XYZ file of N, CA and C in Angstrom:
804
model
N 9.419 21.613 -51.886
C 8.271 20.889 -51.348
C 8.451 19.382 -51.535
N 8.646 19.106 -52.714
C 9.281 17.608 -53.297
C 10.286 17.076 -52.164
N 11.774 18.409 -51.866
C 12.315 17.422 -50.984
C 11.973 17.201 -49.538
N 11.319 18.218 -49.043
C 10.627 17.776 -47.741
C 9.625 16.783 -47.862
N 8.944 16.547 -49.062
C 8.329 14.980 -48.703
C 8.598 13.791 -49.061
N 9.905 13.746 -49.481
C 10.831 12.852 -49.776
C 11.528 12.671 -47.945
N 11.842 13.702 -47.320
C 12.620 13.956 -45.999
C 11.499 12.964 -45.359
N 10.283 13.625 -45.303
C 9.489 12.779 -44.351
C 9.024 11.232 -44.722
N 9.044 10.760 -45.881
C 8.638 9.365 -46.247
C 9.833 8.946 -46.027
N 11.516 9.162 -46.200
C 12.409 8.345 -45.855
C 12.807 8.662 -44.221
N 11.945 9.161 -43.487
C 12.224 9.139 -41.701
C 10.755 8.302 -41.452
N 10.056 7.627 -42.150
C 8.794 6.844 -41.728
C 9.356 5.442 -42.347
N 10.429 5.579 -43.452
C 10.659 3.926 -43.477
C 11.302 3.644 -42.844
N 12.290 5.045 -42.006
C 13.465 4.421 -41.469
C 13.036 3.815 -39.934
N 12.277 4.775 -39.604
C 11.260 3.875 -38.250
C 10.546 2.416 -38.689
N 10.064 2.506 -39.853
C 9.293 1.306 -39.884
C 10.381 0.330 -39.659
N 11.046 -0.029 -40.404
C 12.620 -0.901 -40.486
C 12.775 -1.693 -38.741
N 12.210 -1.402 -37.637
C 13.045 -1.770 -36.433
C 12.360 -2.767 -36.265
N 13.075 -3.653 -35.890
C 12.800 -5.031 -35.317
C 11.423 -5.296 -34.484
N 12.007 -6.479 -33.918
C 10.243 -6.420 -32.822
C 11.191 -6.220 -31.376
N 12.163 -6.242 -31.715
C 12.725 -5.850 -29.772
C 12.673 -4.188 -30.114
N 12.712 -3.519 -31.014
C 12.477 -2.094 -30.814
C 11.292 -1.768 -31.423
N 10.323 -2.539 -31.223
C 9.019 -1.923 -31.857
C 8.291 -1.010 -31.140
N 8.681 -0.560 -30.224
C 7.900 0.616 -29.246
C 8.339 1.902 -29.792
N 9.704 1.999 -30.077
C 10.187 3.003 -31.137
C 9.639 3.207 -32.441
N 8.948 2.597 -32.957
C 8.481 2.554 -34.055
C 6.750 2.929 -33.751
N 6.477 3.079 -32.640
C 4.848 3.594 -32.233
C 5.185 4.636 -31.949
N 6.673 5.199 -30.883
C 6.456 6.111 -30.837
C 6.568 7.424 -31.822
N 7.067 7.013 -32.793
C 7.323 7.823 -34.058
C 6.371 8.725 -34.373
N 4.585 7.657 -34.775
C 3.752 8.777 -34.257
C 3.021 9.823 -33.281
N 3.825 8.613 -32.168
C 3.293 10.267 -31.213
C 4.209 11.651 -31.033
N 5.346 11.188 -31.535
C 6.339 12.376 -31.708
C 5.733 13.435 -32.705
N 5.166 12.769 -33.847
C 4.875 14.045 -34.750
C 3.510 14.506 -34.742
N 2.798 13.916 -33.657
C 1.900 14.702 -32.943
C 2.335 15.739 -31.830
N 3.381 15.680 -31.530
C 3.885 16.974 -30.367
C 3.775 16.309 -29.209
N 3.494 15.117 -28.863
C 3.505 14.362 -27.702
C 4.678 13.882 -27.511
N 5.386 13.358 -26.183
C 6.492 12.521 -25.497
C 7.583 13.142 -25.715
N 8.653 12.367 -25.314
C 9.729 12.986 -25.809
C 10.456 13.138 -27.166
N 11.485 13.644 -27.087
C 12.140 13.862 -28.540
C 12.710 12.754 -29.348
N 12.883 12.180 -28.251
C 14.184 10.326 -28.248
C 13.802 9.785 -27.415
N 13.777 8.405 -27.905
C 13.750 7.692 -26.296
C 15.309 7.261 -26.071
N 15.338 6.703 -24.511
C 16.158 6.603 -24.005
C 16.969 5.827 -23.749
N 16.486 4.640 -24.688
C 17.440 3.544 -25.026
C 16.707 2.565 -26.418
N 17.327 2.146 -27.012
C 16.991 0.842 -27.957
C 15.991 -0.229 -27.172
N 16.709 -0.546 -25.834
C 16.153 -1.563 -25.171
C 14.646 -1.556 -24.896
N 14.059 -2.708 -24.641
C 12.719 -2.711 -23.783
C 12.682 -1.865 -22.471
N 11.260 -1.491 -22.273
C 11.444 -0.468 -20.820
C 11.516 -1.317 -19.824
N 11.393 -2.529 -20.180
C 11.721 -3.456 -18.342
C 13.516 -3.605 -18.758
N 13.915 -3.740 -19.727
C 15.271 -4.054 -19.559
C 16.253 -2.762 -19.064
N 15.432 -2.217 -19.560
C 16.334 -0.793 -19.280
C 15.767 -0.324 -18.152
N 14.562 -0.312 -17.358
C 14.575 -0.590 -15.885
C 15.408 -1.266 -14.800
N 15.832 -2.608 -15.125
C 16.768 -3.673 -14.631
C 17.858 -2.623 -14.431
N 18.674 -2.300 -15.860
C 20.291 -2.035 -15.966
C 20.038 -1.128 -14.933
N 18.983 0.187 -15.170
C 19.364 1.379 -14.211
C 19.614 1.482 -12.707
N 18.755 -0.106 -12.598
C 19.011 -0.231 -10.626
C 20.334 -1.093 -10.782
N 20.653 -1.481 -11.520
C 22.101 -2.354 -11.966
C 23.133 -1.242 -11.549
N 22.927 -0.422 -12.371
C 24.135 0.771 -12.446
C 24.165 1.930 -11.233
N 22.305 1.595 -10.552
C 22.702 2.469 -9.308
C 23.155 1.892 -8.493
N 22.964 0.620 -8.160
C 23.918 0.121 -7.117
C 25.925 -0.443 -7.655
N 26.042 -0.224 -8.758
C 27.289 -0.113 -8.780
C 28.031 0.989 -8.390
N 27.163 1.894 -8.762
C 27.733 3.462 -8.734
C 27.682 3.903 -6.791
N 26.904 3.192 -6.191
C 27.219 3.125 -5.246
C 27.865 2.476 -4.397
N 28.237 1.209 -5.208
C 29.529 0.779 -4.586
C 30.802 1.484 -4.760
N 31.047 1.996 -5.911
C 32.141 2.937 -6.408
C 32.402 3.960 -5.264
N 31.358 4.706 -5.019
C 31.219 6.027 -4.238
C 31.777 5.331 -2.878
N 31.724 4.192 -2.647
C 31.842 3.590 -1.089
C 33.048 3.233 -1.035
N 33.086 2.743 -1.756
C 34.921 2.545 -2.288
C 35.987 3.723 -2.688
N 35.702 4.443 -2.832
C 35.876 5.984 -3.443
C 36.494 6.641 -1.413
N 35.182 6.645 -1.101
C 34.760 7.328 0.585
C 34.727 6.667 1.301
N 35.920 5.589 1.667
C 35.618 4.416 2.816
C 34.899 4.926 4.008
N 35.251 5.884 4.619
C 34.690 6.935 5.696
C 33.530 6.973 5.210
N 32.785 7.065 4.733
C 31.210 7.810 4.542
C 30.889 6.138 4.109
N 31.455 5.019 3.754
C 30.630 3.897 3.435
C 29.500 3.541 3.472
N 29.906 3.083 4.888
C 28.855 2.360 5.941
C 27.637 3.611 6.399
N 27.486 5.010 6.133
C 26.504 5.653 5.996
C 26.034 5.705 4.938
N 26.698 5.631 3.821
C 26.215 6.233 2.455
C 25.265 4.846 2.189
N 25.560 3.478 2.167
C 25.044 2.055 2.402
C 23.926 2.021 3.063
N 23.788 2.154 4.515
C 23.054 2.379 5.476
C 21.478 3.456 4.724
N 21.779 4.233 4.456
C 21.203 5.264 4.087
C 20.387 5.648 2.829
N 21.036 4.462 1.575
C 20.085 3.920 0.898
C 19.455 3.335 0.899
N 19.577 1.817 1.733
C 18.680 0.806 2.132
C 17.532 1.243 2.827
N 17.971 1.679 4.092
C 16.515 2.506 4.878
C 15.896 3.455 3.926
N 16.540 4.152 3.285
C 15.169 5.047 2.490
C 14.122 4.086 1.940
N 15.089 2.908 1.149
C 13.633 2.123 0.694
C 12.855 1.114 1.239
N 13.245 1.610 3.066
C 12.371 0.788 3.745
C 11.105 1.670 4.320
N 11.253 2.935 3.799
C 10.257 3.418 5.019
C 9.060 3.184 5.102
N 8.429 3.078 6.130
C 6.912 2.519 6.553
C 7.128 1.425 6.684
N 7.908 0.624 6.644
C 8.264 -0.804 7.007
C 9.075 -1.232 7.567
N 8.654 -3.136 8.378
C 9.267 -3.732 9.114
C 11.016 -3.772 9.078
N 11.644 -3.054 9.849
C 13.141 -3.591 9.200
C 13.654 -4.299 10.630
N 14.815 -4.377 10.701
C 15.382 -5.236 11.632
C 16.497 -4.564 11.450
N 16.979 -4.339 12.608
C 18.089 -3.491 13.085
C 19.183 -4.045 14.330
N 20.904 -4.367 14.098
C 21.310 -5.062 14.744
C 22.705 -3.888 15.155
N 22.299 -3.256 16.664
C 23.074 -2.231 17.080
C 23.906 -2.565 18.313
N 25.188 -2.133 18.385
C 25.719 -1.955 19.825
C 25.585 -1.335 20.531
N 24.790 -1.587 21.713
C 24.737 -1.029 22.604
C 25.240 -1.314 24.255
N 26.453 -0.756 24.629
C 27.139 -1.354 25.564
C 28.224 -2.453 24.833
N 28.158 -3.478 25.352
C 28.872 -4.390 25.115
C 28.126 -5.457 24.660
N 27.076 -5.434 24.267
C 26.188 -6.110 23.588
C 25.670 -5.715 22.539
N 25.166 -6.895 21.155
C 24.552 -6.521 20.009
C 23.124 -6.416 20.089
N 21.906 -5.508 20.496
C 20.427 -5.863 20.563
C 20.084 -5.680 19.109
N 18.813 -6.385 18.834
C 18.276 -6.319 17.737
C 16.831 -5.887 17.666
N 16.409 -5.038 17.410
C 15.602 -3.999 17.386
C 14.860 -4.118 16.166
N 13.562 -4.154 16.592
C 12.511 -4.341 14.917
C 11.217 -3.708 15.458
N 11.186 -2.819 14.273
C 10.528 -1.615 14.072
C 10.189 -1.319 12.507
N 9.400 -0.050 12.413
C 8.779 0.049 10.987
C 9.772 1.407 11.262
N 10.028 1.802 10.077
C 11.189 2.813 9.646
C 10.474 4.250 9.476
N 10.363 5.254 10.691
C 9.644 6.506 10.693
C 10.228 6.989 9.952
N 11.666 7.202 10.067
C 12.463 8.665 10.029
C 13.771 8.082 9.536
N 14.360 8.427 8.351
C 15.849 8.055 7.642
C 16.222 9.458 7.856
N 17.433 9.673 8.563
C 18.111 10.890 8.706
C 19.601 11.027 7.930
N 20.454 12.042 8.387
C 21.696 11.608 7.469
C 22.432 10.989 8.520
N 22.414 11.101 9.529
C 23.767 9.699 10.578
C 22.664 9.185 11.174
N 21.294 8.712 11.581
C 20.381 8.101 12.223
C 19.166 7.633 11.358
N 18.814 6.223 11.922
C 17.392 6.098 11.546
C 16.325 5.925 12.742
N 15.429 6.230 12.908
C 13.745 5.994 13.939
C 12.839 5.188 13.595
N 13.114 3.923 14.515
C 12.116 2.582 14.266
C 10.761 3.371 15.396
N 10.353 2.659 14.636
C 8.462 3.255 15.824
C 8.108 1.311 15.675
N 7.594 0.914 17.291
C 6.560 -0.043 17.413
C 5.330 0.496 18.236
N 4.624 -0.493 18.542
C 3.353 0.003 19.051
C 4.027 0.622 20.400
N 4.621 0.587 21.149
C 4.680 0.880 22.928
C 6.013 1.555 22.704
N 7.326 1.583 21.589
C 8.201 2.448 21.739
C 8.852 2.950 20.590
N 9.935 3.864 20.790
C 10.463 4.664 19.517
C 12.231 4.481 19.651
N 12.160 4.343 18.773
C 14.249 3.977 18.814
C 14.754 4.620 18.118
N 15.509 5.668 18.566
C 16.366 6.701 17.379
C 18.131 6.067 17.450
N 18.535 5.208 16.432
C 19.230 4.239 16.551
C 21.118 5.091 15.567
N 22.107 6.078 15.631
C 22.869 6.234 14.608
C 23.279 5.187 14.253
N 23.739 5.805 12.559
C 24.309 4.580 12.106
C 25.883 4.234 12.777
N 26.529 4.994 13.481
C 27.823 4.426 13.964
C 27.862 3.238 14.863
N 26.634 2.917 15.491
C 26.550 2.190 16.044
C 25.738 0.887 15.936
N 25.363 0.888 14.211
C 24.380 0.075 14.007
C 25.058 -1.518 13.274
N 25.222 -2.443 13.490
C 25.828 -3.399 12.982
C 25.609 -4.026 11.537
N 23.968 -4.315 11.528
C 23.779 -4.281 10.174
C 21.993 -4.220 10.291
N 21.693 -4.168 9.229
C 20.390 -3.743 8.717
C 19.436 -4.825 7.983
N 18.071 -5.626 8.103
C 17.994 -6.155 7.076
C 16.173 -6.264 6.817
N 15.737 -6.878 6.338
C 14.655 -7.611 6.255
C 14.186 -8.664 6.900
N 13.029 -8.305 7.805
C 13.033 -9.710 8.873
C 12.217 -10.921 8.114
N 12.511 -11.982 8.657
C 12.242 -12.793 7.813
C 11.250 -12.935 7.656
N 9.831 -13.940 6.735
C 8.435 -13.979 6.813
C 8.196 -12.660 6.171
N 8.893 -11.605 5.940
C 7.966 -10.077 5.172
C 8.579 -10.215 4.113
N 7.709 -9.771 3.057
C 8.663 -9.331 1.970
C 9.083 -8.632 1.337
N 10.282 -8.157 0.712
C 10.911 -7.235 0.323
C 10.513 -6.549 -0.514
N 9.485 -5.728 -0.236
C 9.045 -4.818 -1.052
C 9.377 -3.148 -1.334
N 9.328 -3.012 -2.907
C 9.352 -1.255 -3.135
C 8.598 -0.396 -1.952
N 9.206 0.480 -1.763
C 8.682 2.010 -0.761
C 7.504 2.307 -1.523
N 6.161 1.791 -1.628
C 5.142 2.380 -2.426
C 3.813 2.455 -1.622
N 4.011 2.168 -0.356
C 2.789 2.079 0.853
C 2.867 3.515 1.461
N 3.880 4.513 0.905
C 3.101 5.751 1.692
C 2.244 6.473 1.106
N 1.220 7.122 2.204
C -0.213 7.493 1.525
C 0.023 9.034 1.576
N -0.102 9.631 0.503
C 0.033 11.253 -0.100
C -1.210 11.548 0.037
N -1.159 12.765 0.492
C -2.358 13.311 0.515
C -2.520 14.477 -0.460
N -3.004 15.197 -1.714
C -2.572 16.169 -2.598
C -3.375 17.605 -2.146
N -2.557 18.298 -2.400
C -2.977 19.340 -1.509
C -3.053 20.079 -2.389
N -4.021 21.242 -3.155
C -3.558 22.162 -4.423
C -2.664 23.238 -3.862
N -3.368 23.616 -2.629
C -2.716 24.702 -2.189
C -1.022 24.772 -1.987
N -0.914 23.329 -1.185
C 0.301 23.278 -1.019
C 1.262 23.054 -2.333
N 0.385 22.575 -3.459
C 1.383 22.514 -4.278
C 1.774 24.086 -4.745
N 0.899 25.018 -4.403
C 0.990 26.707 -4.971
C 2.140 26.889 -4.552
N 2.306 26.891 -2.952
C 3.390 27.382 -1.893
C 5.023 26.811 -2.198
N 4.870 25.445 -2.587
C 5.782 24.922 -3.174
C 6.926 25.274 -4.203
N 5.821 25.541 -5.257
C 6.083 26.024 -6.870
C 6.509 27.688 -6.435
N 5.960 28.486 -5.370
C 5.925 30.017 -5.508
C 6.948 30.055 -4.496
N 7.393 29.393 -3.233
C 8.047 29.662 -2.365
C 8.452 28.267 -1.655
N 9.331 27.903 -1.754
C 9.862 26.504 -1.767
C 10.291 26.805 -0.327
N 11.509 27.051 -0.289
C 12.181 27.228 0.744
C 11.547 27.673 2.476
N 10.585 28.662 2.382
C 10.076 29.050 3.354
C 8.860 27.851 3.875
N 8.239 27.215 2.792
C 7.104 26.268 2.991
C 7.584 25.305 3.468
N 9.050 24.956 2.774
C 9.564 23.672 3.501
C 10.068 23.986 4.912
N 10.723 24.966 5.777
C 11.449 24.885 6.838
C 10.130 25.146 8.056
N 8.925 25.131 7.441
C 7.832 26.080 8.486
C 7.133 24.384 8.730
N 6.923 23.600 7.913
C 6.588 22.649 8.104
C 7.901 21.127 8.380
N 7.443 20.474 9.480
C 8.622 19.719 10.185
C 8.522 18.218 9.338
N 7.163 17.668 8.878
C 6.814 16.873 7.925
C 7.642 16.983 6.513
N 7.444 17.915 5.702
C 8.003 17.935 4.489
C 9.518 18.139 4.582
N 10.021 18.768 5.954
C 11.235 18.859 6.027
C 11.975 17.935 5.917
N 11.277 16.997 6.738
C 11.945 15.596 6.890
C 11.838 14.998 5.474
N 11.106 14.850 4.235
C 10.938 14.779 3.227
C 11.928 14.986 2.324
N 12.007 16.405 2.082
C 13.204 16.795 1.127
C 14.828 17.148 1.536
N 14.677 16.641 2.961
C 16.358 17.061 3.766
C 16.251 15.926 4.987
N 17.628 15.773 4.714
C 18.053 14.292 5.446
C 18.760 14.845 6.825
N 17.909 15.307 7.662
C 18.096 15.462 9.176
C 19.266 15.331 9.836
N 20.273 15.388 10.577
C 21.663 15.309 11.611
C 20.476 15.140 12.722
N 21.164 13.734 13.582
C 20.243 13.396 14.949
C 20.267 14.842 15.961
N 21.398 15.916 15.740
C 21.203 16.701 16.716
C 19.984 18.270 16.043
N 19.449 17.804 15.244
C 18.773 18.466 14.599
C 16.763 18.310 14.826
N 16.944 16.508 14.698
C 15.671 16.182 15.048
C 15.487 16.049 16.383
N 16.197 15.868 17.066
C 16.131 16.271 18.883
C 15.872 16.855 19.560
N 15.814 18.018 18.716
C 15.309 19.152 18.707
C 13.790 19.781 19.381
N 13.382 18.750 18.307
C 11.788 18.894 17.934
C 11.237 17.950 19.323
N 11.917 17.116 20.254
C 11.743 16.216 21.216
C 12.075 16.868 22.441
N 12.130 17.924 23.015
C 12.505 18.283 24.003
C 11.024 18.631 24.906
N 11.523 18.228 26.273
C 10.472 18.197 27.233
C 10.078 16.907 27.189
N 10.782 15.948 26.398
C 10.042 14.753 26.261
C 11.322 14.042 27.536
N 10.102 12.707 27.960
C 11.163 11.862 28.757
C 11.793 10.685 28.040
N 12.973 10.480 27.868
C 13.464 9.500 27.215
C 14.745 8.386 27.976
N 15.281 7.691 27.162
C 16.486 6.860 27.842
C 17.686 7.312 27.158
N 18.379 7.131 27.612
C 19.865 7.207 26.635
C 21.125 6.522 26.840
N 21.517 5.486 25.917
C 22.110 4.565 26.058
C 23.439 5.394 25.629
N 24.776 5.617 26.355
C 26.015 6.140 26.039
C 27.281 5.743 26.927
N 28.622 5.204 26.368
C 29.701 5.340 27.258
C 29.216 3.832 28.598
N 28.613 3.002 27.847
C 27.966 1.835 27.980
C 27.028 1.870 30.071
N 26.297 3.356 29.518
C 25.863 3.461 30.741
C 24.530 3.604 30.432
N 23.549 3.915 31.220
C 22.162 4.301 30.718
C 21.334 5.310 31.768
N 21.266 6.285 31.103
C 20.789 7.719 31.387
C 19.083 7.715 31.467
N 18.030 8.754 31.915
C 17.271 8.734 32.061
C 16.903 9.843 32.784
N 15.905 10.741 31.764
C 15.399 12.066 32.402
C 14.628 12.582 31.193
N 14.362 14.123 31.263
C 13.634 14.534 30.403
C 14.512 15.298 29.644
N 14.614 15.326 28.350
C 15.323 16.072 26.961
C 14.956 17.719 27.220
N 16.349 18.011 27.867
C 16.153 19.352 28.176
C 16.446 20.378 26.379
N 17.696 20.089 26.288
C 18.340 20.874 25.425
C 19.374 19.789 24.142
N 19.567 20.555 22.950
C 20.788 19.641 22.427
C 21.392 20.918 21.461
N 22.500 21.352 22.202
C 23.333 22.063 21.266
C 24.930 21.965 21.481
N 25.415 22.069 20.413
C 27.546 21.923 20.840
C 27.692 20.772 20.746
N 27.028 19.633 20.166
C 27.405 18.228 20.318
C 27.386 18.002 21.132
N 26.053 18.247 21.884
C 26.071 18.022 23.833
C 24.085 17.745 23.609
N 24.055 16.670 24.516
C 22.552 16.448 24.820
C 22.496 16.428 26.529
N 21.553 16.910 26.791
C 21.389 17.586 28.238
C 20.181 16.680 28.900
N 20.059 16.313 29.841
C 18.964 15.636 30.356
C 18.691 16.031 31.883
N 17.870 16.086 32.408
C 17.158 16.161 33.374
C 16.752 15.253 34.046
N 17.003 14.258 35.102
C 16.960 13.386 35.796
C 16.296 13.692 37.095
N 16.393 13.057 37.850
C 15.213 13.065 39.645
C 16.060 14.268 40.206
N 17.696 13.757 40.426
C 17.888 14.522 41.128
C 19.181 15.225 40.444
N 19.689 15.269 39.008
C 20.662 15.826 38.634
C 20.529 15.679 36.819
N 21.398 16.584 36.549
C 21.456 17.148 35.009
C 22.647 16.024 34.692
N 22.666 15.904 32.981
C 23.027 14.838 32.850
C 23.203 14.899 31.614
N 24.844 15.647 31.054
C 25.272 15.980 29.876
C 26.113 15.279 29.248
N 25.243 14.657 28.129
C 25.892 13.228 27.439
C 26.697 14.160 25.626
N 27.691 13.693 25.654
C 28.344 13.936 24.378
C 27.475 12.666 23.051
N 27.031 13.544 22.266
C 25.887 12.900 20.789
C 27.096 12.081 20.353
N 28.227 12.078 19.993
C 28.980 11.168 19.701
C 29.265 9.842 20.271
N 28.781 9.956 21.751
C 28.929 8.523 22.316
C 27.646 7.695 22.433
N 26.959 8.323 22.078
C 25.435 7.914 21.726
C 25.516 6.886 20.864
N 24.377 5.589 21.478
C 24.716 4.641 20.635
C 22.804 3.914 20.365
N 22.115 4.480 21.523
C 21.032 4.354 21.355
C 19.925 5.019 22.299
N 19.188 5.522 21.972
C 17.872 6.588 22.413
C 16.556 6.081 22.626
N 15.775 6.069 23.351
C 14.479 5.494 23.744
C 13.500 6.088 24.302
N 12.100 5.656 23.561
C 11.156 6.248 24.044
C 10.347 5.341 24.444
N 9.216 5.638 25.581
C 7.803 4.580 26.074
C 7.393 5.885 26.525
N 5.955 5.663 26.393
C 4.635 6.515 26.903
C 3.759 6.002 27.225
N 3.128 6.003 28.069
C 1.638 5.745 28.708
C 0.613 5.402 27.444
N 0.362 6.467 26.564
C -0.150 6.450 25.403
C -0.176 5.250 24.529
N 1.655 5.297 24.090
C 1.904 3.957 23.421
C 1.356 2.666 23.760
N 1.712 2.939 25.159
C 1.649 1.262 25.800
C 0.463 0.707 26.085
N -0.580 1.855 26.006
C -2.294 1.533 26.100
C -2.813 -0.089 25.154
N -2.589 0.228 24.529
C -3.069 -1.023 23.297
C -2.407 -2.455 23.761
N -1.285 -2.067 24.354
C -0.616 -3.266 25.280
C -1.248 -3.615 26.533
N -1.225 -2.563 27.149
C -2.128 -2.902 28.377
C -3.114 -3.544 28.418
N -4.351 -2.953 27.139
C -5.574 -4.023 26.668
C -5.629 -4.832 26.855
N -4.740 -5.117 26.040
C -4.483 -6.756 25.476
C -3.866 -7.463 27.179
N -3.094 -7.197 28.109
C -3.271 -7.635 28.877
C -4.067 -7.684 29.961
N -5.018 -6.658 30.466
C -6.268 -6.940 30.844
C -7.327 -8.137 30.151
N -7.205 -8.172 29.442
C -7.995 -8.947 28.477
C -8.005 -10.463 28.391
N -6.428 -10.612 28.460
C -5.834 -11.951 29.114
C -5.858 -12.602 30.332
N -5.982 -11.141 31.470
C -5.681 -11.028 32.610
C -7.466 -12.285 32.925
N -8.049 -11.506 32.664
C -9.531 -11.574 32.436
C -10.299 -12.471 32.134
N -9.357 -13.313 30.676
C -9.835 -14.401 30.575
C -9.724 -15.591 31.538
N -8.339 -15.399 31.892
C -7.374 -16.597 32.757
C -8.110 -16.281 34.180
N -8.653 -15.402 34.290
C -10.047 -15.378 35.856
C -11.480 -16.074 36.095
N -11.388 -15.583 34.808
C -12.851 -16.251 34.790
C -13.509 -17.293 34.368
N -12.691 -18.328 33.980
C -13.497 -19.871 34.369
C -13.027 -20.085 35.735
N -12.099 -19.675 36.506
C -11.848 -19.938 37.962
C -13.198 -19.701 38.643
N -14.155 -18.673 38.359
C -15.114 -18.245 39.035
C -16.036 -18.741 38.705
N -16.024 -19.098 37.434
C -16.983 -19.528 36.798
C -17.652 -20.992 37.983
N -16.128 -21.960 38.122
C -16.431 -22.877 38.733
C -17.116 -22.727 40.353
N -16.008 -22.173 40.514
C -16.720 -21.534 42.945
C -17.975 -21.417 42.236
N -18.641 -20.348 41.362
C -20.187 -20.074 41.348
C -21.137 -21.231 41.064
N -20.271 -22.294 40.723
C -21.231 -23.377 40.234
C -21.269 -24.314 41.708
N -19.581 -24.685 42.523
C -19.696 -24.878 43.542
C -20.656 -24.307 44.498
């Protein structure tokens, strides 16, 4: 009995003993022998310093991996950045044809070879083989991925915890969530839709019949129109729908710029 409370008074001086850069270790001592937190913490350091190193060491470790996989680079690169853009403004600088366009959009959809800018009037499903570079437009600022809004569901968390697999492939939302999409995968989900398709520096136009075999199929006025996904360099959408809020706004203009004209004849 003596030496267990000898054990425990020399593991309370030996915590007391730490400096003031490890004094959080020394609080947590008692919540450990309350049965709370963890067993250890996870470094000596402060939790902002040891925050810093870890994005330190993830982006080394991903330079390694890029350097490692020259081939997968420029996706593996690509593919971290957009994740931590989503819901936001990015700026996107792609070849298309023989020209570089630059495309700015808020970041729907990070896939594993494509990303999907959405603006108000259109949708751009852009691969990365063809994307030049990626960035932050200027005037916004570079902020953490922390603007998407969760909605908590109990139920769904049941389905989750009890049946993962089936909950995720039935729903097209969470799919996109926990699995990083192939463009001939989410194309899928777009068929019957009318779109553009920029390939083989030509430009296509019809409705998204089919996409299977590394083949996208289109439907045009007067002929079918089977583009190879590999020469794909950029995809486009406009809708009536979209473009409403645009239209407004130009009626609106239209409208103003009329009516002091009339204003005056009525006074004439």
């Amino acid at each position: 009995m003596e030496k267990e409370e000898m054990g425990k008074r020399e593991e309370k001086e030996y915590y007391e003993r730490f400096t003031n850069k490890t004094k959080f270790l020394k609080n947590d001592y008692y919540t450990l022998k309350k049965g709370e937190g963890y067993t250890s913490p996870p470094s000596s350091m402060p939790a902002h310093e040891l925050k810093l190193l870890r994005e330190y060491m993830d982006g080394i470790n991903l330079k390694q991996i890029g350097q490692s996989l020259p081939q997968y680079k420029k996706s593996i690169m690509l593919l971290s950045f957009l994740k931590g853009r989503r819901n936001q403004q990015t700026k996107v600088h792609a070849h298309v044809g023989e020209e570089i366009k630059e495309l700015l959009g808020r970041v729907s959809v990070v896939g594993r070879d494509f990303v999907a800018l959405t603006t108000v009037t259109e949708r751009f499903w852009i691969p990365y083989s063809a994307i030049e570079s990626a960035s932050v437009p200027y005037g916004i600022s570079d902020m953490p991925n922390n603007h998407q809004q969760v909605v908590y569901d109990d139920t769904l968390r049941k389905k989750l915890l009890n049946d993962f697999s089936s909950t995720i492939l039935k729903n097209d939302v969470l799919k996109r969530q926990f699995y990083e999409e192939a463009l001939h995968v989410h194309l899928q989900a777009w068929t019957k839709t009318k779109i553009i398709v920029f390939a083989r520096g030509k430009e296509f136009k019809g409705k998204l019949l089919k996409v299977s075999s590394g083949k996208l199929t289109l439907k045009g006025r007067r002929e079918l129109s089977v583009i190879d996904l590999k020469d794909i360099q950029l995809l486009k959408r406009s809708t009536p729908f979209q473009m409403f809020p645009t239209f407004v706004q130009w009626l609106k203009e239209s409208f103003h710029s009329l009516w002091p004209k009339r204003r005056k004849k009525w006074k004439a």
